[in-house]
Amino acid sequence: MKRRSLLQGMALLPLLGSHAPLGLAAGATNAGVVPLNKPHSAWRELLEPDAYAVLFEEDTERPGSSPLNDEKRAGTYICAACYLPLFDSQHKYESGTGWPSFTQPIEGHTGFKRDFKLIFPRTEYHCARCGGHQGHLFDDGPAPRGERWCNNGLALRFIPQGDALPPLRS
């Protein structure tokens, strides 16, 4: 990170508060995804405590702790809360970070906001349907897009190719 970027990010802190609003990236569409208006208390009843903490309290799991790091089969990665498909396995790669990483999501299935928890600005992404925190988007991924979608394994479920995707939770 360049010193100038860090200083610019710090200068914006008082103006932005703790978070910018959740939204889609510039030029993105929501691909027909209808956001849910479900209280966090309802999600708490459906999820394990550690998954709830990642998805709705924006916690981060320990690096290297997710079995999805070693998942190599073809299939679809869905939001662990609402079951919206987020990533296709053909876009998963080994980033060496200790978290499942992807080169791109399913278009329109993620929303974004700026995150200043580590002082410098980062792009945090969420499920476009339930708002569940998934991870962060970085610009150090492989060609051709140069994107690394660094995801918490607890925020995902893997559905192998050939298995039916579960119905979306409402």
Tab-separated table of C-alpha atoms in Angstrom:
chain	number	residue	atom	x	y	z
A	1	MET	CA	0.000	0.000	0.000
A	2	LYS	CA	1.272	3.419	-0.868
A	3	ARG	CA	1.576	6.022	1.868
A	4	ARG	CA	-0.556	8.485	-0.095
A	5	SER	CA	-3.462	5.993	-0.321
A	6	LEU	CA	-3.268	5.355	3.406
A	7	LEU	CA	-3.293	9.057	4.222
A	8	GLN	CA	-6.156	9.762	1.829
A	9	GLY	CA	-8.191	6.965	3.397
A	10	MET	CA	-7.509	8.273	6.895
A	11	ALA	CA	-8.549	11.787	5.867
A	12	LEU	CA	-11.943	10.467	4.741
A	13	LEU	CA	-12.741	8.655	7.995
A	14	PRO	CA	-14.519	11.543	9.735
A	15	LEU	CA	-16.647	12.186	6.662
A	16	LEU	CA	-17.772	8.623	6.058
A	17	GLY	CA	-18.573	7.306	9.504
A	18	SER	CA	-18.120	3.585	10.022
A	19	HIS	CA	-19.531	2.385	6.700
A	20	ALA	CA	-20.621	3.603	3.320
A	21	PRO	CA	-24.033	2.296	2.228
A	22	LEU	CA	-24.342	-1.185	0.791
A	23	GLY	CA	-24.761	-1.034	-2.970
A	24	LEU	CA	-23.817	-2.476	-6.295
A	25	ALA	CA	-20.583	-1.640	-8.039
A	26	ALA	CA	-20.710	1.121	-10.614
A	27	GLY	CA	-22.415	-0.139	-13.754
A	28	ALA	CA	-23.483	-3.443	-12.139
A	29	THR	CA	-27.019	-4.789	-12.244
A	30	ASN	CA	-28.659	-6.903	-9.603
A	31	ALA	CA	-29.568	-9.597	-12.181
A	32	GLY	CA	-33.135	-9.747	-10.880
A	33	VAL	CA	-32.053	-10.400	-7.286
A	34	VAL	CA	-34.714	-9.147	-4.889
A	35	PRO	CA	-33.208	-8.116	-1.534
A	36	LEU	CA	-34.697	-9.739	1.556
A	37	ASN	CA	-35.956	-7.666	4.444
A	38	LYS	CA	-35.290	-10.223	7.170
A	39	PRO	CA	-34.216	-9.208	10.690
A	40	HIS	CA	-30.851	-10.402	11.941
A	41	SER	CA	-32.605	-12.193	14.802
A	42	ALA	CA	-34.264	-14.508	12.245
A	43	TRP	CA	-30.887	-15.322	10.658
A	44	ARG	CA	-29.431	-16.023	14.103
A	45	GLU	CA	-31.979	-18.842	14.517
A	46	LEU	CA	-31.000	-20.445	11.178
A	47	LEU	CA	-27.206	-20.260	11.357
A	48	GLU	CA	-24.442	-21.655	13.516
A	49	PRO	CA	-23.016	-18.928	15.804
A	50	ASP	CA	-19.683	-18.679	13.952
A	51	ALA	CA	-21.406	-18.395	10.541
A	52	TYR	CA	-23.801	-15.775	11.924
A	53	ALA	CA	-20.842	-13.779	13.299
A	54	VAL	CA	-19.168	-13.725	9.863
A	55	LEU	CA	-22.324	-13.041	7.850
A	56	PHE	CA	-24.119	-10.505	10.038
A	57	GLU	CA	-21.510	-9.124	12.426
A	58	GLU	CA	-18.791	-8.922	9.731
A	59	ASP	CA	-16.401	-11.156	11.642
A	60	THR	CA	-13.547	-12.952	9.853
A	61	GLU	CA	-12.687	-16.608	10.244
A	62	ARG	CA	-9.112	-17.683	10.931
A	63	PRO	CA	-7.054	-18.167	7.762
A	64	GLY	CA	-6.643	-21.808	6.785
A	65	SER	CA	-9.630	-22.929	8.866
A	66	SER	CA	-12.163	-23.554	6.077
A	67	PRO	CA	-12.518	-26.974	4.437
A	68	LEU	CA	-13.553	-25.055	1.297
A	69	ASN	CA	-9.900	-24.085	0.809
A	70	ASP	CA	-9.261	-27.655	-0.364
A	71	GLU	CA	-12.477	-28.070	-2.392
A	72	LYS	CA	-11.530	-28.878	-5.996
A	73	ARG	CA	-14.751	-30.353	-7.423
A	74	ALA	CA	-16.939	-28.648	-10.011
A	75	GLY	CA	-19.967	-26.968	-8.529
A	76	THR	CA	-21.511	-23.802	-7.160
A	77	TYR	CA	-20.735	-21.809	-4.034
A	78	ILE	CA	-23.883	-20.346	-2.470
A	79	CYS	CA	-24.493	-17.883	0.354
A	80	ALA	CA	-24.670	-19.861	3.608
A	81	ALA	CA	-27.560	-17.695	4.801
A	82	CYS	CA	-30.034	-17.291	1.921
A	83	TYR	CA	-28.589	-19.818	-0.585
A	84	LEU	CA	-28.145	-17.335	-3.452
A	85	PRO	CA	-25.488	-18.690	-5.860
A	86	LEU	CA	-22.427	-16.437	-5.602
A	87	PHE	CA	-19.515	-18.202	-7.339
A	88	ASP	CA	-18.963	-20.911	-9.920
A	89	SER	CA	-16.121	-23.323	-9.113
A	90	GLN	CA	-14.415	-22.595	-12.447
A	91	HIS	CA	-13.456	-19.193	-10.979
A	92	LYS	CA	-11.945	-20.555	-7.748
A	93	TYR	CA	-8.173	-20.527	-7.381
A	94	GLU	CA	-5.494	-21.004	-4.747
A	95	SER	CA	-4.445	-17.516	-3.659
A	96	GLY	CA	-2.210	-18.646	-0.812
A	97	THR	CA	-4.101	-16.411	1.640
A	98	GLY	CA	-5.817	-19.139	3.655
A	99	TRP	CA	-9.311	-18.188	2.499
A	100	PRO	CA	-11.316	-19.484	-0.474
A	101	SER	CA	-10.610	-17.088	-3.354
A	102	PHE	CA	-12.287	-16.487	-6.689
A	103	THR	CA	-11.475	-14.450	-9.792
A	104	GLN	CA	-15.076	-13.282	-10.248
A	105	PRO	CA	-18.573	-13.750	-8.802
A	106	ILE	CA	-21.836	-14.544	-10.522
A	107	GLU	CA	-22.707	-11.183	-12.030
A	108	GLY	CA	-25.136	-9.061	-10.042
A	109	HIS	CA	-25.175	-11.334	-6.985
A	110	THR	CA	-22.958	-9.155	-4.782
A	111	GLY	CA	-23.253	-5.703	-3.244
A	112	PHE	CA	-20.368	-3.533	-2.058
A	113	LYS	CA	-19.375	-1.016	0.561
A	114	ARG	CA	-16.163	0.630	1.714
A	115	ASP	CA	-14.573	-0.801	4.846
A	116	PHE	CA	-12.137	1.214	6.972
A	117	LYS	CA	-11.675	-1.306	9.816
A	118	LEU	CA	-7.949	-1.555	9.056
A	119	ILE	CA	-7.707	2.253	8.606
A	120	PHE	CA	-7.033	2.103	4.850
A	121	PRO	CA	-10.081	1.671	2.591
A	122	ARG	CA	-11.026	-1.797	1.381
A	123	THR	CA	-13.925	-2.990	-0.773
A	124	GLU	CA	-16.156	-5.284	1.245
A	125	TYR	CA	-18.713	-7.392	-0.594
A	126	HIS	CA	-21.961	-8.920	0.533
A	127	CYS	CA	-24.661	-11.205	-0.789
A	128	ALA	CA	-26.985	-8.981	-2.842
A	129	ARG	CA	-30.034	-10.841	-1.514
A	130	CYS	CA	-29.590	-11.092	2.284
A	131	GLY	CA	-26.757	-8.608	2.814
A	132	GLY	CA	-24.600	-11.273	4.481
A	133	HIS	CA	-20.909	-10.293	4.630
A	134	GLN	CA	-18.809	-12.550	2.396
A	135	GLY	CA	-15.344	-11.013	2.237
A	136	HIS	CA	-13.209	-8.412	0.489
A	137	LEU	CA	-12.313	-7.657	-3.117
A	138	PHE	CA	-8.651	-6.966	-3.912
A	139	ASP	CA	-6.861	-6.003	-7.132
A	140	ASP	CA	-4.020	-8.542	-6.791
A	141	GLY	CA	-5.647	-11.535	-8.477
A	142	PRO	CA	-4.603	-13.423	-11.607
A	143	ALA	CA	-5.022	-12.204	-15.183
A	144	PRO	CA	-7.098	-11.341	-17.055
A	145	ARG	CA	-9.318	-9.545	-14.503
A	146	GLY	CA	-6.723	-9.062	-11.753
A	147	GLU	CA	-9.391	-9.553	-9.067
A	148	ARG	CA	-9.198	-11.611	-5.873
A	149	TRP	CA	-12.555	-12.188	-4.238
A	150	CYS	CA	-11.337	-13.312	-0.821
A	151	ASN	CA	-14.233	-15.082	0.901
A	152	ASN	CA	-14.914	-16.422	4.367
A	153	GLY	CA	-15.586	-20.152	4.039
A	154	LEU	CA	-18.207	-19.935	6.797
A	155	ALA	CA	-20.219	-17.573	4.602
A	156	LEU	CA	-20.491	-20.162	1.797
A	157	ARG	CA	-21.890	-23.609	1.131
A	158	PHE	CA	-20.577	-25.752	-1.717
A	159	ILE	CA	-23.025	-27.632	-3.918
A	160	PRO	CA	-21.309	-30.203	-6.190
A	161	GLN	CA	-22.146	-30.169	-9.899
A	162	GLY	CA	-25.017	-32.578	-10.542
A	163	ASP	CA	-26.643	-31.935	-7.145
A	164	ALA	CA	-29.711	-29.708	-7.113
A	165	LEU	CA	-29.231	-26.270	-5.639
A	166	PRO	CA	-31.385	-25.822	-2.522
A	167	PRO	CA	-34.354	-23.462	-2.834
A	168	LEU	CA	-33.617	-19.894	-1.801
A	169	ARG	CA	-34.422	-19.179	1.828
A	170	SER	CA	-36.955	-16.462	2.403
